[in-house]
PDB file of C-alpha atoms in Angstrom:
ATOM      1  CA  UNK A   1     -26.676   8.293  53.727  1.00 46.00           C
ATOM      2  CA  UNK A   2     -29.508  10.884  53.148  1.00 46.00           C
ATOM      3  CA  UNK A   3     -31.968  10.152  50.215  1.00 47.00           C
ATOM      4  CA  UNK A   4     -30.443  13.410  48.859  1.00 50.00           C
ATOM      5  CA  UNK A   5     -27.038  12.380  48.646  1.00 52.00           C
ATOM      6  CA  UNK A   6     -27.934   9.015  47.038  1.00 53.00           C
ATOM      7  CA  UNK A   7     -30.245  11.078  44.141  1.00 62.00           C
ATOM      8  CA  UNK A   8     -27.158  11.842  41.785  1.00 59.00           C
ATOM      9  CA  UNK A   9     -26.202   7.924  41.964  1.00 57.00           C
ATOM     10  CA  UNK A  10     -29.861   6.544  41.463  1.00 56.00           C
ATOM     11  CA  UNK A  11     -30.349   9.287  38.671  1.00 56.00           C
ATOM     12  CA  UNK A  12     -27.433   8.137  37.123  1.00 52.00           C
ATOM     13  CA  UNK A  13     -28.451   4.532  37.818  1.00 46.00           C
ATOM     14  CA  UNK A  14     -31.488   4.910  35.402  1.00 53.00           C
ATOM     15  CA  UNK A  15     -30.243   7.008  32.235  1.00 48.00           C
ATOM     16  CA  UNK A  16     -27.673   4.184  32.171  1.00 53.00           C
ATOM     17  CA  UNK A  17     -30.479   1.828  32.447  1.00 50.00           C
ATOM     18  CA  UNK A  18     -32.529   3.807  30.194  1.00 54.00           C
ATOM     19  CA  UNK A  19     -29.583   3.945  27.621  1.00 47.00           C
ATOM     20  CA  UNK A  20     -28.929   0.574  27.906  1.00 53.00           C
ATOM     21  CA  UNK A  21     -32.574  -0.111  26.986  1.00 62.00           C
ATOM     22  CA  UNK A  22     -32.945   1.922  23.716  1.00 60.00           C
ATOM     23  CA  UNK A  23     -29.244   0.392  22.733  1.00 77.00           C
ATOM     24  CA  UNK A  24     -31.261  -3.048  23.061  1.00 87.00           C
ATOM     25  CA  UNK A  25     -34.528  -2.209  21.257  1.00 88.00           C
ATOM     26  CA  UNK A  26     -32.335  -0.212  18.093  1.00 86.00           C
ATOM     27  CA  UNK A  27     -30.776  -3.942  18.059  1.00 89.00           C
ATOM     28  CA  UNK A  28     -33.624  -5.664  18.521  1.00 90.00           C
ATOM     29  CA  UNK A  29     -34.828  -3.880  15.364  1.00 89.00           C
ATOM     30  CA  UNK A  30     -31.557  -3.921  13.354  1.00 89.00           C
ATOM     31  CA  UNK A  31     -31.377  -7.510  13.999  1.00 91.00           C
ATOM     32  CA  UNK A  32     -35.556  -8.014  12.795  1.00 89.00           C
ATOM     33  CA  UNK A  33     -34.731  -5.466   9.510  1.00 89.00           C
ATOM     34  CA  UNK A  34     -31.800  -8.207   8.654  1.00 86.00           C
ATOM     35  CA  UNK A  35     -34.354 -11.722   9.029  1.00 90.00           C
ATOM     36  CA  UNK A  36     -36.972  -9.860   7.304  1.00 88.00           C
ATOM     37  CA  UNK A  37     -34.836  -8.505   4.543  1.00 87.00           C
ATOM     38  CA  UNK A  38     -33.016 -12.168   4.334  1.00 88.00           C
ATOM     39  CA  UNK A  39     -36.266 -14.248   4.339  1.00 88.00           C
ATOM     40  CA  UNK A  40     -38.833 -11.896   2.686  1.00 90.00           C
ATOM     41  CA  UNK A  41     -37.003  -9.471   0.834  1.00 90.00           C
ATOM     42  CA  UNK A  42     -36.770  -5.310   0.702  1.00 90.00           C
ATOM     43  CA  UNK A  43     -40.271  -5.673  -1.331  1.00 88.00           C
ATOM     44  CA  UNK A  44     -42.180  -7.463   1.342  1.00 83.00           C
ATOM     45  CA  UNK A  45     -40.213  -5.902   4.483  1.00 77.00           C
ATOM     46  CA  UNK A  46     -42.436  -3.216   5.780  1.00 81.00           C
ATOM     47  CA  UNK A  47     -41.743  -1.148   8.578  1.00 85.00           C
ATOM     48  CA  UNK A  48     -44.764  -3.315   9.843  1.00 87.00           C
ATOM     49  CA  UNK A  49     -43.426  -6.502   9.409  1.00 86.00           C
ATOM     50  CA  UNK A  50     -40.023  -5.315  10.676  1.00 88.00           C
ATOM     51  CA  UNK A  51     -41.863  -3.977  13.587  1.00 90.00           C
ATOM     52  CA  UNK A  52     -43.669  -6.837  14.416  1.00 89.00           C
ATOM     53  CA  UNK A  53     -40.779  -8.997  13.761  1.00 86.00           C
ATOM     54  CA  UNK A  54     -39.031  -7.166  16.866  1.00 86.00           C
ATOM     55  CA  UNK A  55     -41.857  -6.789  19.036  1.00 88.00           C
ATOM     56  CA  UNK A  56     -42.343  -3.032  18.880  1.00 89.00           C
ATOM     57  CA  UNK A  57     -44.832  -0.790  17.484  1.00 88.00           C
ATOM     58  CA  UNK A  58     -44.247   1.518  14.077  1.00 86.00           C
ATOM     59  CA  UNK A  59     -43.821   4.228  15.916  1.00 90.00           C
ATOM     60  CA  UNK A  60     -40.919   3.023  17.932  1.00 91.00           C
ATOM     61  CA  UNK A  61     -39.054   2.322  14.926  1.00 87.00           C
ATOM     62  CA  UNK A  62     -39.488   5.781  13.746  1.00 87.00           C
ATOM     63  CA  UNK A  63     -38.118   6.844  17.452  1.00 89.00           C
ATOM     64  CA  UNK A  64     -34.519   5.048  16.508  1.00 89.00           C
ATOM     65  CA  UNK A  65     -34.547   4.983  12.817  1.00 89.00           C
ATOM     66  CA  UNK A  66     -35.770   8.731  10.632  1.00 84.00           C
ATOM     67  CA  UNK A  67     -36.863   6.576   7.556  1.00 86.00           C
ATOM     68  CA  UNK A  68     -36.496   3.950   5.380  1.00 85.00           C
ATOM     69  CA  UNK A  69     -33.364   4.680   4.436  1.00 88.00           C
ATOM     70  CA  UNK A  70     -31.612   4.996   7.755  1.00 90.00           C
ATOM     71  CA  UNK A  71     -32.874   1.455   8.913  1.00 89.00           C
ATOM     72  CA  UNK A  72     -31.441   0.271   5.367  1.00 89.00           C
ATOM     73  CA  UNK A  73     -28.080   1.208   6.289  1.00 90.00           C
ATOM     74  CA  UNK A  74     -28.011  -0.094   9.406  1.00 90.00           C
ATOM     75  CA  UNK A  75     -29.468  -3.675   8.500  1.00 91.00           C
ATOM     76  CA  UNK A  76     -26.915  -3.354   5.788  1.00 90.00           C
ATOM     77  CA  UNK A  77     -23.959  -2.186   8.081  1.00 91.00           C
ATOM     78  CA  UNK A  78     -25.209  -5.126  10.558  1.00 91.00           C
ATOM     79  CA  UNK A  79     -25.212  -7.969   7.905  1.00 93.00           C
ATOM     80  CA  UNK A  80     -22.013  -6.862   6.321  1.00 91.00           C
ATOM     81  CA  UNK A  81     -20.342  -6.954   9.513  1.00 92.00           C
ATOM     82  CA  UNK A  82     -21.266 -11.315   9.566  1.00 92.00           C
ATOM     83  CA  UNK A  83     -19.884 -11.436   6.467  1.00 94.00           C
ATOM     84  CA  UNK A  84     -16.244 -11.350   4.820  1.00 96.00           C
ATOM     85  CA  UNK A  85     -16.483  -9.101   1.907  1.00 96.00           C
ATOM     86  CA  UNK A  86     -15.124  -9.197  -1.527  1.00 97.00           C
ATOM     87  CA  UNK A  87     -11.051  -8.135  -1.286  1.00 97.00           C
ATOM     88  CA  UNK A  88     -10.560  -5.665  -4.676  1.00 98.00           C
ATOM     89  CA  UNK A  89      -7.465  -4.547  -3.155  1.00 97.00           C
ATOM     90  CA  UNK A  90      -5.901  -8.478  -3.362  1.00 97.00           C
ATOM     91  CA  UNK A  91      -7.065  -8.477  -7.261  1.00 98.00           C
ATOM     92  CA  UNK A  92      -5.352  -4.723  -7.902  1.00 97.00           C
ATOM     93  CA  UNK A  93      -2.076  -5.716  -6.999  1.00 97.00           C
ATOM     94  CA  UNK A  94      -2.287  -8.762  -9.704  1.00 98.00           C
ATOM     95  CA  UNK A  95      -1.095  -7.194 -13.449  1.00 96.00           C
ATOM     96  CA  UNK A  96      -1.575 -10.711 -15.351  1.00 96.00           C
ATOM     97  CA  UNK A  97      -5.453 -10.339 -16.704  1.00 96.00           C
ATOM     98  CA  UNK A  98      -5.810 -13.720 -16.621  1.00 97.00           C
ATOM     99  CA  UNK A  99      -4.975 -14.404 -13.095  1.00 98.00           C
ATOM    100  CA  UNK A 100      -6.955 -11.063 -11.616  1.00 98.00           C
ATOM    101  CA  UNK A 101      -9.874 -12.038 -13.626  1.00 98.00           C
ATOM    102  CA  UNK A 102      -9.532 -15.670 -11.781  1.00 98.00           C
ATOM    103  CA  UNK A 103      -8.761 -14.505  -8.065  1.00 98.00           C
ATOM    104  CA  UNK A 104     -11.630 -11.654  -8.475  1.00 98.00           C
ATOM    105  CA  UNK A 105     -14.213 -13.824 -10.051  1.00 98.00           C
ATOM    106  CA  UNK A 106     -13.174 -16.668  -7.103  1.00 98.00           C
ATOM    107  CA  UNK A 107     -13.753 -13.862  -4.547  1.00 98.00           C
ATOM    108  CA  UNK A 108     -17.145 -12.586  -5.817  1.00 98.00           C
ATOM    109  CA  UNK A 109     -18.518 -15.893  -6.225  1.00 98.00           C
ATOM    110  CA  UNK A 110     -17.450 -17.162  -2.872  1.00 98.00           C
ATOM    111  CA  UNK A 111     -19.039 -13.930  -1.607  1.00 98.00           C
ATOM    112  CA  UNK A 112     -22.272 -14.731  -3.772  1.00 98.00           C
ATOM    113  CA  UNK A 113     -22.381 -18.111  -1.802  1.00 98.00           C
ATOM    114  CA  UNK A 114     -22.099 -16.836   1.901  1.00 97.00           C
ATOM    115  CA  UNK A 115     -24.596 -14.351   1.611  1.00 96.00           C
ATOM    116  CA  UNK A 116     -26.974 -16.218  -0.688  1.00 96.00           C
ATOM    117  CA  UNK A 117     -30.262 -15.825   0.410  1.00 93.00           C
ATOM    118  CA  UNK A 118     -30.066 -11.793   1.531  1.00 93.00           C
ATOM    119  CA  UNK A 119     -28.204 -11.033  -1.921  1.00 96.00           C
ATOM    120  CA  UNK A 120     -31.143 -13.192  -3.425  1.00 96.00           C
ATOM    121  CA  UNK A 121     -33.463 -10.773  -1.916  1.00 94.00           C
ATOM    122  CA  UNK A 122     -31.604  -7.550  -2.577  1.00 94.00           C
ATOM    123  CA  UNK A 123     -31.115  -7.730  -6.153  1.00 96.00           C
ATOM    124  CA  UNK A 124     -34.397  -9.371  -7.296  1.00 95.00           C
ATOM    125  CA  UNK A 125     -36.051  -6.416  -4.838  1.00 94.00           C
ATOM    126  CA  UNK A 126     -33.397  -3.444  -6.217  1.00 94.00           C
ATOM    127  CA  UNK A 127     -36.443  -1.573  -7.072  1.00 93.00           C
ATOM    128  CA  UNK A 128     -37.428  -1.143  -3.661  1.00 91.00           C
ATOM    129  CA  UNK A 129     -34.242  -0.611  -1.948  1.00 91.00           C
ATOM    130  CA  UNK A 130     -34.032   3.187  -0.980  1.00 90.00           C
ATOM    131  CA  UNK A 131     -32.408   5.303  -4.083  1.00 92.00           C
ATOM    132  CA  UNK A 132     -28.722   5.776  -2.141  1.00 92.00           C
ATOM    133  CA  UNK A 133     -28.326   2.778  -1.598  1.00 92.00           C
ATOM    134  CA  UNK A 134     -29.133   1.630  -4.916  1.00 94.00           C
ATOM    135  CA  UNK A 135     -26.658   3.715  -6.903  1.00 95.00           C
ATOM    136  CA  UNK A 136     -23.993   2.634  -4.340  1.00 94.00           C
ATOM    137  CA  UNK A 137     -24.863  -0.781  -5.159  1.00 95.00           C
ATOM    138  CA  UNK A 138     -24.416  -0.477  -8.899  1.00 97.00           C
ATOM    139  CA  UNK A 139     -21.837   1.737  -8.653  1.00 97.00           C
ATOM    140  CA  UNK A 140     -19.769  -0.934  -6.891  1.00 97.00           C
ATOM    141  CA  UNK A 141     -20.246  -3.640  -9.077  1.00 97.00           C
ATOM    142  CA  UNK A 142     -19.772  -1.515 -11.677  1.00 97.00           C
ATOM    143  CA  UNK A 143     -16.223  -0.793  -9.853  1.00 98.00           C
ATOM    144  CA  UNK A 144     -15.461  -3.969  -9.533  1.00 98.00           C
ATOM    145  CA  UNK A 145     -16.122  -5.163 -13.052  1.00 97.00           C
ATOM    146  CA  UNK A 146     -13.663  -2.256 -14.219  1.00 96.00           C
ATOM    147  CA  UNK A 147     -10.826  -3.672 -12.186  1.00 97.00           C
ATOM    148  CA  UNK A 148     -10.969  -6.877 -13.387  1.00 97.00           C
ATOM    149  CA  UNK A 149     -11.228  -5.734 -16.790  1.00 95.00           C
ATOM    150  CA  UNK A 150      -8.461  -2.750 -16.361  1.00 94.00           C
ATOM    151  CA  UNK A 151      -5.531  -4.986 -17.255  1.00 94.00           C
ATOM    152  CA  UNK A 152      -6.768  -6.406 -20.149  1.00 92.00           C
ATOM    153  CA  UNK A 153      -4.455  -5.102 -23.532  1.00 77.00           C
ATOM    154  CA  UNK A 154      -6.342  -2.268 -24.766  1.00 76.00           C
ATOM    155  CA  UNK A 155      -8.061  -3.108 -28.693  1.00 64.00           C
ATOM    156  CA  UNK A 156     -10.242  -0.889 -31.526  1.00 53.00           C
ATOM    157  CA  UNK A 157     -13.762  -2.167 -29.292  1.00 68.00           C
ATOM    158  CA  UNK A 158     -12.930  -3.365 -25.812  1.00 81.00           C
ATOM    159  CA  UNK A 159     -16.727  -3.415 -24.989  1.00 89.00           C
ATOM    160  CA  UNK A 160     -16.914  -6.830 -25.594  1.00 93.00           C
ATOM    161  CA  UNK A 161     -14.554  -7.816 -23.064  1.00 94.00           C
ATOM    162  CA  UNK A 162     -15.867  -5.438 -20.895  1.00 95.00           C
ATOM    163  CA  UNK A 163     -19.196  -6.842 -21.100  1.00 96.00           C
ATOM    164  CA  UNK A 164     -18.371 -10.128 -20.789  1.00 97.00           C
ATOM    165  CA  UNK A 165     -16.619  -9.564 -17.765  1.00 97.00           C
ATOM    166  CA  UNK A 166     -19.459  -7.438 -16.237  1.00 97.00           C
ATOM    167  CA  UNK A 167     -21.833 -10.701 -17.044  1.00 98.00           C
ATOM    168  CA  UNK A 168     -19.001 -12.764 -14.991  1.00 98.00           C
ATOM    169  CA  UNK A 169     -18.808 -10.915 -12.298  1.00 98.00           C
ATOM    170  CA  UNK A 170     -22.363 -10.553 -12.058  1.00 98.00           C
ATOM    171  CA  UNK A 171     -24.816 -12.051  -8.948  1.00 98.00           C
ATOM    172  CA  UNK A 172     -27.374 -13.445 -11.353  1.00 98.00           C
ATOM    173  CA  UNK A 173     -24.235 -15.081 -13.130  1.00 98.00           C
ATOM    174  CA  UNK A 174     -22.995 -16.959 -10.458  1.00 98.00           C
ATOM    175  CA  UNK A 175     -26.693 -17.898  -9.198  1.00 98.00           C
ATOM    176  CA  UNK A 176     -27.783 -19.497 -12.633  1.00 98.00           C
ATOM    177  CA  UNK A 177     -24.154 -21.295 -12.773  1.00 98.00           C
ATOM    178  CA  UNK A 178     -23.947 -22.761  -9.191  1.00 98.00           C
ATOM    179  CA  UNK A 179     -27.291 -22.782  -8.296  1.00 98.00           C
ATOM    180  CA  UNK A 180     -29.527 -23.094 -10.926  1.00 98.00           C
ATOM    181  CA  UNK A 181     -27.213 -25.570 -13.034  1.00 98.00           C
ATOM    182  CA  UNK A 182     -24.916 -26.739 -10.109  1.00 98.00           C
ATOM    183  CA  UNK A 183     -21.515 -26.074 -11.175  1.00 98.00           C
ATOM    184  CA  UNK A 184     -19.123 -25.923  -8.368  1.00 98.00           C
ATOM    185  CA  UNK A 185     -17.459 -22.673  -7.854  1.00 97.00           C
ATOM    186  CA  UNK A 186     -14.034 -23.747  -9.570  1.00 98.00           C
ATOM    187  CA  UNK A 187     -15.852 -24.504 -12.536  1.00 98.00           C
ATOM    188  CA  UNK A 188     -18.168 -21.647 -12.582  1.00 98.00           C
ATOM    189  CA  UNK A 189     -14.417 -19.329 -12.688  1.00 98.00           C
ATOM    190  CA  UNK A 190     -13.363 -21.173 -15.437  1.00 98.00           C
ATOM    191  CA  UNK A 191     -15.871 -21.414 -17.660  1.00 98.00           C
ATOM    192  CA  UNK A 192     -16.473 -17.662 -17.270  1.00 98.00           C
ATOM    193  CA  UNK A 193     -12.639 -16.635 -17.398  1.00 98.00           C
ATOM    194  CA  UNK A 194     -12.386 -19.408 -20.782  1.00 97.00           C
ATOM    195  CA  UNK A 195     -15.611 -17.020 -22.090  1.00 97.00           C
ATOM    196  CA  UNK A 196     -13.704 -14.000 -21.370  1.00 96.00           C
ATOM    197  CA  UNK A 197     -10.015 -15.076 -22.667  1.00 95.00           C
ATOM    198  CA  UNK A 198     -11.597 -16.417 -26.128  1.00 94.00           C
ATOM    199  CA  UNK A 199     -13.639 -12.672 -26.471  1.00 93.00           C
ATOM    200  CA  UNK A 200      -9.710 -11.255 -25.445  1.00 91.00           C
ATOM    201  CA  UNK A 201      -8.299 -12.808 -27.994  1.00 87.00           C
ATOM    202  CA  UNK A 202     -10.403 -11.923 -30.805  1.00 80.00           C
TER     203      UNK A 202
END
């Protein structure tokens, strides 16, 4: 076979190479963005420490990634994809308040647990976490806050009960519950839903 007819093959040969490469060293970095964020924290997680963390240079991580934000979502997108996410959809199709409030607050909280030390590290570091991102993360626990108070009977202030149920379903809830003061999970959802139900009732 002449060296001409074997070009097109070895050409090919190399950009699949080639591609193969840069899909390894955007996952190298993905997968450094995720330990860094998960030990240190969206404060202390410089593109430097990322970086070095993968065993690339700065400038390569600008190659794969435009800015801060675009590595966010994809350490984001990678660490969600290890984890099994809250299920709103489960708590929507419950109308009692009392058992939605229960399954939803279960569901964060065993959420909370799993991803412990990144959603440490996110929230304390909110501040630094590009703006997007931000605002989608308030937004959703926001969201999620609403549905479990949606189905509760409508009264002349309902921003009690609506507050009390956005302290429930909050990270820094759980953490000071089951971490801090070492309730189990169980009793962590019923002392918050037994805070909620007395407000309810008022």
């Amino acid at each position: 076979m002449s060296e001409q007819q074997r070009s097109p093959k070895s050409r090919a040969y190399r950009m699949t190479k080639r591609a193969e490469q840069v899909d390894e060293t955007r996952q190298r970095i993905v997968e450094a963005a995720v330990e860094v964020h998960g030990t240190l924290g969206p404060a202390a997680g410089s593109i430097s420490a990322i970086a070095e963390r993968a065993g690339v240079t700065r400038l390569t991580v600008y190659r794969h990634f435009a800015d801060d934000e675009a590595l966010f979502a994809a350490c984001s997108q990678h660490w969600l994809a290890r984890q099994i996410p809250p299920n709103p959809g489960i708590w929507a199709a419950i109308e009692d308040p009392e058992l939605r409030l229960r399954t939803g607050l279960a569901d964060l909280y065993r959420f909370y647990a799993d991803g412990e030390s990144m959603l440490t590290n996110i929230y304390r570091d909110k501040a630094f976490v590009p703006a997007a991102h931000r605002d989608s993360l308030d937004q959703r626990d926001a969201a999620f806050a609403d549905l479990l108070a949606e189905p509760f009977a409508p009264s002349a202030d309902r921003r009690p009960v609506r507050a009390l149920i956005g302290h429930a379903a909050s990270f820094w809830t759980w953490r000071s519950l089951c971490v801090t003061h070492g309730l189990t999970q169980d009793q962590a959802v019923r002392a918050m839903t037994t805070l909620v139900l007395s407000q309810a009732e008022q």
